[in-house]
Amino acid sequence: MFSIGEFSKMTGLTVKTLRFYHEQGLLTPTHVEAGSGYRFYNESKIETARVIATLRDLDFSLADIKQILRDHHDDAEIISFLESQKDEIRERMRKDREVLRLLEKTIHHEKDATTQMQQATYQVERKSIAPQLVASVRMKGKYSDCGSGFSKIGRKFGRYISGKPMMLHHDNEYRAEDANFDAAMPIKRGESTDEITVQELPGGECLSLMHLGPYEELGRSYEKILKQSKADNIEIDMPTREIYHKGPGMIFKGNPKRYLTEIQFMIAAATDNA
């Protein structure tokens, strides 16, 4: 007979683990001394302990191990258990890869937004942008309704999303209840569906202005960029665009004072004064 300490050294299982396995009915001592409660194990328990350790290394649950020990005595007899465990691990790996992708996307998004904040001049700038493929949902209602459009795009295109969410405004005025706009997201590839249109947004010259702060204060930035377009006698192509470099996060809503939105007015080619 071996004391629990000796048995621990022989099997590589800690005393705490052996006590736990005893409580769970997984590996019972050969003898428990009355009064002191000391546990003792005979040599026949060593093989059982090693089997349990191996199955735990293979990530089997205690319930599965109990069933295997009760009903089986050879590797060949537990093929179905091994196959099932392999499938479960494969599924967990798939889910872990998806979680990793979302983590990487969130980290990249936040780091990129921080860089944009640090580099932004918050002045109207003229810049050239490339054409880009987007998935968009045409909507009519409140601007705050755009979240449902982004959700539809996210569910459909997921891993193919390649840029910041944006809104395409088809009105040349502010409309509180019946705004005409697209919720859109850049994608690598994809096909249109009944609800989502895949289209290429044209590139070209645009007036750009970064707005730092809540969406409710976008009006002051629109005033600034509109004054600039008037001063330069620039004709604007519709739709105008809002790109959301930083908004409510995936985990926290965040501080609206740190939301970063880019307003883009595409310049009509006929009035390009460059």
Coordinates of C-alpha atoms in Angstrom, one line a residue, residues 29-157:
P29 CA -8.3 4.9 -2.6
T30 CA -7.9 1.2 -1.8
H31 CA -8.2 2.1 1.9
V32 CA -9.1 5.1 4.0
E33 CA -7.9 5.0 7.5
A34 CA -10.6 5.5 10.1
G35 CA -10.2 8.6 12.3
S36 CA -7.3 10.2 10.4
G37 CA -8.9 9.9 7.0
Y38 CA -5.5 9.1 5.4
R39 CA -5.8 7.6 1.9
F40 CA -3.8 4.6 0.7
Y41 CA -3.6 3.1 -2.7
N42 CA -2.4 -0.3 -3.9
E43 CA -0.4 -1.1 -7.0
S44 CA -3.5 -1.9 -9.1
K45 CA -4.6 1.8 -8.9
I46 CA -1.4 3.0 -10.7
E47 CA -2.6 2.0 -14.2
T48 CA -6.0 3.6 -13.6
A49 CA -4.4 6.8 -12.5
R50 CA -2.2 6.9 -15.6
V51 CA -5.2 6.2 -17.8
I52 CA -7.1 9.1 -16.2
A53 CA -4.1 11.4 -16.6
T54 CA -3.8 10.5 -20.3
L55 CA -7.5 11.1 -20.9
R56 CA -7.4 14.4 -19.1
D57 CA -4.4 15.4 -21.4
L58 CA -6.7 14.6 -24.3
D59 CA -9.2 17.0 -22.7
F60 CA -11.9 14.5 -21.9
S61 CA -14.5 15.6 -19.3
L62 CA -14.6 13.8 -16.0
A63 CA -18.0 12.4 -17.0
D64 CA -16.6 10.9 -20.1
I65 CA -13.6 9.4 -18.2
K66 CA -16.0 7.8 -15.7
Q67 CA -17.9 6.1 -18.5
I68 CA -14.7 5.0 -20.3
L69 CA -13.3 3.5 -17.1
R70 CA -16.5 1.8 -16.3
D71 CA -17.2 0.2 -19.7
H72 CA -13.9 -0.1 -21.6
H73 CA -10.5 -1.6 -21.1
D74 CA -8.7 -1.2 -24.4
D75 CA -7.9 1.7 -26.9
A76 CA -9.7 -0.2 -29.6
E77 CA -12.9 -0.1 -27.6
I78 CA -13.0 3.7 -27.2
I79 CA -12.5 4.6 -30.9
S80 CA -16.0 6.3 -30.9
F81 CA -15.0 8.4 -27.9
L82 CA -11.8 9.4 -29.5
E83 CA -13.5 10.3 -32.8
S84 CA -16.1 12.3 -30.9
Q85 CA -13.4 14.1 -28.9
K86 CA -11.5 14.9 -32.1
D87 CA -14.7 16.4 -33.7
E88 CA -15.3 18.5 -30.6
I89 CA -11.8 19.8 -30.5
R90 CA -11.9 20.6 -34.2
E91 CA -15.1 22.6 -33.7
R92 CA -13.5 24.5 -30.7
M93 CA -10.5 25.3 -32.9
R94 CA -12.8 26.7 -35.6
K95 CA -14.6 28.8 -33.0
D96 CA -11.2 29.9 -31.5
R97 CA -10.0 30.9 -35.0
E98 CA -13.2 33.0 -35.4
V99 CA -12.7 34.6 -32.0
L100 CA -9.0 35.3 -32.8
R101 CA -10.1 37.0 -36.1
L102 CA -12.6 39.2 -34.3
L103 CA -9.9 40.1 -31.7
E104 CA -7.4 41.0 -34.3
K105 CA -10.0 43.1 -36.2
T106 CA -11.0 45.0 -33.0
I107 CA -7.3 45.6 -32.0
H108 CA -6.5 46.8 -35.5
H109 CA -9.5 49.0 -35.7
E110 CA -8.8 50.7 -32.4
K111 CA -5.0 51.2 -33.1
D112 CA -5.9 52.6 -36.5
A113 CA -8.4 55.0 -35.0
T114 CA -5.9 56.2 -32.4
T115 CA -3.3 56.8 -35.2
Q116 CA -6.0 58.7 -37.2
M117 CA -6.7 60.9 -34.2
Q118 CA -3.1 61.7 -33.7
Q119 CA -2.5 62.6 -37.3
A120 CA -5.7 64.4 -38.1
T121 CA -5.5 68.2 -38.6
Y122 CA -9.3 68.7 -38.2
Q123 CA -9.1 71.0 -41.1
V124 CA -10.7 70.7 -44.5
E125 CA -8.3 68.9 -46.9
R126 CA -8.4 68.0 -50.5
K127 CA -7.3 64.5 -51.3
S128 CA -7.6 61.7 -53.8
I129 CA -9.4 58.4 -53.0
A130 CA -9.4 55.2 -54.9
P131 CA -12.6 53.4 -56.0
Q132 CA -13.7 50.8 -53.6
L133 CA -16.1 47.9 -53.6
V134 CA -18.8 48.2 -50.9
A135 CA -21.8 46.2 -49.7
S136 CA -24.7 48.6 -49.0
V137 CA -28.3 48.6 -47.7
R138 CA -30.5 51.4 -48.9
M139 CA -32.6 52.8 -46.0
K140 CA -35.1 55.5 -45.3
G141 CA -35.7 56.7 -41.8
K142 CA -33.6 58.1 -38.9
Y143 CA -29.8 58.2 -39.3
S144 CA -29.6 56.1 -36.1
D145 CA -31.3 53.3 -37.9
C146 CA -28.1 52.6 -39.8
G147 CA -27.1 49.9 -37.2
S148 CA -29.6 47.4 -38.6
G149 CA -28.1 47.9 -42.1
F150 CA -24.5 47.3 -40.8
S151 CA -25.7 44.2 -39.0
K152 CA -27.1 42.7 -42.2
I153 CA -23.9 43.4 -44.0
G154 CA -21.8 41.9 -41.2
R155 CA -23.9 38.7 -41.0
K156 CA -23.7 38.2 -44.8
F157 CA -20.1 39.2 -45.6

